[in-house]
GROMACS .gro file of N, CA, C and O in nm:
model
  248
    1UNK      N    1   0.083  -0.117   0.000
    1UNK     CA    2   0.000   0.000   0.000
    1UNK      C    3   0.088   0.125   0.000
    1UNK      O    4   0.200   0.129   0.052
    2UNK      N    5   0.032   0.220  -0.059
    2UNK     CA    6   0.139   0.378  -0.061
    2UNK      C    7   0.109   0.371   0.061
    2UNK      O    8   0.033   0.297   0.124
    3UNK      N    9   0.216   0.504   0.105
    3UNK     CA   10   0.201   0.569   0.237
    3UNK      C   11   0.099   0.708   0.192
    3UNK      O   12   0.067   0.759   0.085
    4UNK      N   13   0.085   0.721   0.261
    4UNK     CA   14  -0.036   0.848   0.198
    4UNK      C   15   0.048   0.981   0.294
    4UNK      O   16   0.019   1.097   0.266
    5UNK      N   17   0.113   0.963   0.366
    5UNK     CA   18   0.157   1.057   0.478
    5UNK      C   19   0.237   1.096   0.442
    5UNK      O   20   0.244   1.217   0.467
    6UNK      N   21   0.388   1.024   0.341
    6UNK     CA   22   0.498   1.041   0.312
    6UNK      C   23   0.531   1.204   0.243
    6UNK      O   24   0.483   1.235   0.134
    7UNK      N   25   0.605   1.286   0.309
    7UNK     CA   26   0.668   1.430   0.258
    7UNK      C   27   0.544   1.505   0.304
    7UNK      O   28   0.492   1.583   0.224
    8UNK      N   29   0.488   1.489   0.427
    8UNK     CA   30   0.348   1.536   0.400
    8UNK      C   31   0.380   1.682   0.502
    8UNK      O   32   0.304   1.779   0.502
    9UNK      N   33   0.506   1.674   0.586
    9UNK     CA   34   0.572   1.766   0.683
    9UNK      C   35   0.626   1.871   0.573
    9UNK      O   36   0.635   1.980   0.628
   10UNK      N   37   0.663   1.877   0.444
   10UNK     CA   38   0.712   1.938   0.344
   10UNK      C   39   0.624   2.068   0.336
   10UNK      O   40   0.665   2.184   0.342
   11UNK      N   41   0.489   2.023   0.321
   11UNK     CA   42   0.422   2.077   0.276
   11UNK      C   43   0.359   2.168   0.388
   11UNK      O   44   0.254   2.220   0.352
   12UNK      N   45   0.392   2.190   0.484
   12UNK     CA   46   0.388   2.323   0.607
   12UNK      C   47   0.513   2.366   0.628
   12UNK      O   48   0.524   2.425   0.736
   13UNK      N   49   0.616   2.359   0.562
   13UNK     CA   50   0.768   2.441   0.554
   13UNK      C   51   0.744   2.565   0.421
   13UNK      O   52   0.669   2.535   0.329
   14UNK      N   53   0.806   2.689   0.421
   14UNK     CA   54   0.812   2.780   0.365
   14UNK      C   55   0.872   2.744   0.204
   14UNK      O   56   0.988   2.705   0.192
   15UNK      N   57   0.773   2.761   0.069
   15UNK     CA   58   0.849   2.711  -0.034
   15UNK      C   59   0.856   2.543  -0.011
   15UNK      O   60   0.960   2.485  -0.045
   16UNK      N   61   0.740   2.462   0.048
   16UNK     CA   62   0.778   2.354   0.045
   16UNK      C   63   0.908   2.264   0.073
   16UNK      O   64   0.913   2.147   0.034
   17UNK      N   65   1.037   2.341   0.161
   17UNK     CA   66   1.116   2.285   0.177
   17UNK      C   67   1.236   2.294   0.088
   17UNK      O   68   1.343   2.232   0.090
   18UNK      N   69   1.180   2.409  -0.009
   18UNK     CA   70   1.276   2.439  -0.132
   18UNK      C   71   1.351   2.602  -0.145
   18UNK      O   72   1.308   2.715  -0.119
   19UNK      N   73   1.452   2.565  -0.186
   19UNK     CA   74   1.548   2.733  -0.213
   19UNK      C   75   1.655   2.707  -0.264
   19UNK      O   76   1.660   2.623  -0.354
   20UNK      N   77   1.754   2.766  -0.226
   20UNK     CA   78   1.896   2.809  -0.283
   20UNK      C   79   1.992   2.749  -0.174
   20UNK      O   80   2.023   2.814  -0.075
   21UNK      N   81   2.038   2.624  -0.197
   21UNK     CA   82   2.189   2.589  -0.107
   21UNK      C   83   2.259   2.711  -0.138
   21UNK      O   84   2.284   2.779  -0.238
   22UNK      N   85   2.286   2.711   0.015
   22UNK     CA   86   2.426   2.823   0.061
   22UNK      C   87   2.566   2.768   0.014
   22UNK      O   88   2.651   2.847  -0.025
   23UNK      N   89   2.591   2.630   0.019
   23UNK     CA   90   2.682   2.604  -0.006
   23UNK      C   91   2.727   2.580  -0.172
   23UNK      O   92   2.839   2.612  -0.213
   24UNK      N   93   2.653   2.536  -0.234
   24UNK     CA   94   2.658   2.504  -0.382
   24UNK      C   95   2.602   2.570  -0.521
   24UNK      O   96   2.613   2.538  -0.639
   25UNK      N   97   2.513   2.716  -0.427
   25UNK     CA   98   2.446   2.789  -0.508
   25UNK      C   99   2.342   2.672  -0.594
   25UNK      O  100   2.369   2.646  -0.711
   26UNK      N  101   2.277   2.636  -0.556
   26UNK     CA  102   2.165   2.554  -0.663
   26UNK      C  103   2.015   2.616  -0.609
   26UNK      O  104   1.975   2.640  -0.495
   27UNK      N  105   1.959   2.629  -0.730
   27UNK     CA  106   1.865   2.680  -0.711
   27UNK      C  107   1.744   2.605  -0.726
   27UNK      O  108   1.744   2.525  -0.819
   28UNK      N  109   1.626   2.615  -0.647
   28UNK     CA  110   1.509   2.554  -0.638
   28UNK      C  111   1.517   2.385  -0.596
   28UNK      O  112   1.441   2.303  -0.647
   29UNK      N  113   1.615   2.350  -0.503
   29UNK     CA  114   1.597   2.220  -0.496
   29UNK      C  115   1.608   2.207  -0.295
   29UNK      O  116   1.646   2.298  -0.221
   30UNK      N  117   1.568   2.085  -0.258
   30UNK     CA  118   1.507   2.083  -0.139
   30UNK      C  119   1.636   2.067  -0.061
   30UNK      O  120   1.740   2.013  -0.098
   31UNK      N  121   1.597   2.149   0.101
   31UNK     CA  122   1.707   2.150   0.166
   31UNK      C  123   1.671   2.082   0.284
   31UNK      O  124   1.592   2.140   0.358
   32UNK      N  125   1.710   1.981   0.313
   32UNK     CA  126   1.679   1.875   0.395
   32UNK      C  127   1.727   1.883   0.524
   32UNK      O  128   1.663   1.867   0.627
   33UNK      N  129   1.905   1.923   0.505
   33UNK     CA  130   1.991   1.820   0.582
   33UNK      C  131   2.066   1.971   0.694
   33UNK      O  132   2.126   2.070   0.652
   34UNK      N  133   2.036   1.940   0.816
   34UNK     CA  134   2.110   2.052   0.877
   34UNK      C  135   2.279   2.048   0.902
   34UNK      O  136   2.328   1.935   0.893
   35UNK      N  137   2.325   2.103   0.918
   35UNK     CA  138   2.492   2.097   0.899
   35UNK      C  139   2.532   2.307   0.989
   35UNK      O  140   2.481   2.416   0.962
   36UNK      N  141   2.620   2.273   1.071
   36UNK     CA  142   2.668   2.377   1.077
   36UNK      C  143   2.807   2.445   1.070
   36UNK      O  144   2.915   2.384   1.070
   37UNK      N  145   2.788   2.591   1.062
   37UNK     CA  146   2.923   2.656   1.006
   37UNK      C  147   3.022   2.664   1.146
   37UNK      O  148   2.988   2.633   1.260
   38UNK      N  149   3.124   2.703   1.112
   38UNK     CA  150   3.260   2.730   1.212
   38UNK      C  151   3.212   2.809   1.318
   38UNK      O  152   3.255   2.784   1.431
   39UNK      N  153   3.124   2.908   1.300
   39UNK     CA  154   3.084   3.052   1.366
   39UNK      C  155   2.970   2.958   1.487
   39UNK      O  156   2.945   2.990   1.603
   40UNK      N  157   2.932   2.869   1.430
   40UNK     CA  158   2.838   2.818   1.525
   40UNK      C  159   2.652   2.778   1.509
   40UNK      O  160   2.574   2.718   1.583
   41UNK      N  161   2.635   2.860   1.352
   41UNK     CA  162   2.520   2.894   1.276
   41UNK      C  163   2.473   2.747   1.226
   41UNK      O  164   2.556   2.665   1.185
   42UNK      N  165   2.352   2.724   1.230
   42UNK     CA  166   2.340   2.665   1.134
   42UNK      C  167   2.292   2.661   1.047
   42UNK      O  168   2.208   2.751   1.047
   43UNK      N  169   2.289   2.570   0.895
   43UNK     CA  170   2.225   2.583   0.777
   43UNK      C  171   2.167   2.473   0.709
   43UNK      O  172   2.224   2.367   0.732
   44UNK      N  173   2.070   2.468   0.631
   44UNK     CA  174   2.032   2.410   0.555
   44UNK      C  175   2.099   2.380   0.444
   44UNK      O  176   2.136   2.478   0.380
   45UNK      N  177   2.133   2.242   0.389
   45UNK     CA  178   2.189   2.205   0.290
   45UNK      C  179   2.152   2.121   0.201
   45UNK      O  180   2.119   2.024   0.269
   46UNK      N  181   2.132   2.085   0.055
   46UNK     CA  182   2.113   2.022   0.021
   46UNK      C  183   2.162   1.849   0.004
   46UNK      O  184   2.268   1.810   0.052
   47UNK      N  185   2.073   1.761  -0.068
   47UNK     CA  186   2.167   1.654  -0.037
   47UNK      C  187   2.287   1.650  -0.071
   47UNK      O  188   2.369   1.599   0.004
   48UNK      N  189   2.325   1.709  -0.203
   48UNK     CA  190   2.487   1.679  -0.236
   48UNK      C  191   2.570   1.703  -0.167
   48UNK      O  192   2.683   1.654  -0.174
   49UNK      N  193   2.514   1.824  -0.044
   49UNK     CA  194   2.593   1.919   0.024
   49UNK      C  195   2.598   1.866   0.196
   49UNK      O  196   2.645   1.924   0.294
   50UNK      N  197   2.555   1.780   0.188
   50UNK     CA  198   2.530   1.724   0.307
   50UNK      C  199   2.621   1.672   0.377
   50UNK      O  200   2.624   1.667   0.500
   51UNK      N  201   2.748   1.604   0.255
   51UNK     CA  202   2.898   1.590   0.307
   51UNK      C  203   3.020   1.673   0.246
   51UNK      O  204   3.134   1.639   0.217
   52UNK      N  205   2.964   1.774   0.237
   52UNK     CA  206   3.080   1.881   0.198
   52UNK      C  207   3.159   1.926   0.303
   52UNK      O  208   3.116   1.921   0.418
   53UNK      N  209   3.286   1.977   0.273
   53UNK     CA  210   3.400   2.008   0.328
   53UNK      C  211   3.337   2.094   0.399
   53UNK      O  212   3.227   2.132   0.357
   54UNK      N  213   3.395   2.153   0.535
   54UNK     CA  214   3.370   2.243   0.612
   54UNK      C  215   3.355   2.395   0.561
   54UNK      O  216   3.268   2.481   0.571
   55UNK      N  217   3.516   2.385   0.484
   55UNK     CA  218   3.554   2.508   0.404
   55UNK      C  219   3.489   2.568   0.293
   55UNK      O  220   3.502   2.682   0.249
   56UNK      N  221   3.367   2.414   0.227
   56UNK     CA  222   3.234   2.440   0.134
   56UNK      C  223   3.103   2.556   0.255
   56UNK      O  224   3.031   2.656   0.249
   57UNK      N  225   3.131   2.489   0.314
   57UNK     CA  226   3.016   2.520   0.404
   57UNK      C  227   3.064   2.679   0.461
   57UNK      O  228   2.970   2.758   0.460
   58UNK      N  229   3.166   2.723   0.498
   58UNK     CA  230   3.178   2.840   0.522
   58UNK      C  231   3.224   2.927   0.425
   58UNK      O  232   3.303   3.018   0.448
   59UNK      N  233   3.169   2.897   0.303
   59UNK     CA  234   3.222   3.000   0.181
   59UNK      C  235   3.369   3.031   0.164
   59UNK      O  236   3.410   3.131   0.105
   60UNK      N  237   3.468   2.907   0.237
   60UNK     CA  238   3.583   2.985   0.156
   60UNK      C  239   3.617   2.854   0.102
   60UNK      O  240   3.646   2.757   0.172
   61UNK      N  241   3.613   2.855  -0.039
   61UNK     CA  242   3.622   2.753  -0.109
   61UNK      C  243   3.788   2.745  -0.154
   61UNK      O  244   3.855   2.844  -0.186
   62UNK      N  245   3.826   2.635  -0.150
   62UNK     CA  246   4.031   2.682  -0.168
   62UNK      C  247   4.060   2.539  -0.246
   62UNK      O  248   4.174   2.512  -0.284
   0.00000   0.00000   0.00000
């Protein structure tokens, strides 16, 4: 049987759960995964971004 419930929390998040990764610049795709910066902040990331380097995550890319 489907789940009938499944992503159903999506749909009371702002934009459905969708925007702009901070880390990878992509636009319109869902940000799932929390992860935080050096400073202590945290952010929303997408999946690709979910195991990115620290140094992805705080914008200094080297």
């Amino acid at each position: 049987m489907p789940k009938s419930t499944r992503g159903k929390s999506l749909w009371n998040t702002p934009s459905h759960g969708r925007g702009t990764c901070p880390a990878c610049g992509t636009t319109r795709i869902k940000l799932l995964y929390s992860r935080s910066r050096t400073d202590g902040k945290i952010i929303k990331v997408c999946k690709l971004c979910r195991s990115a380097s620290q140094a992805k995550l705080d914008g200094t890319q080297s």
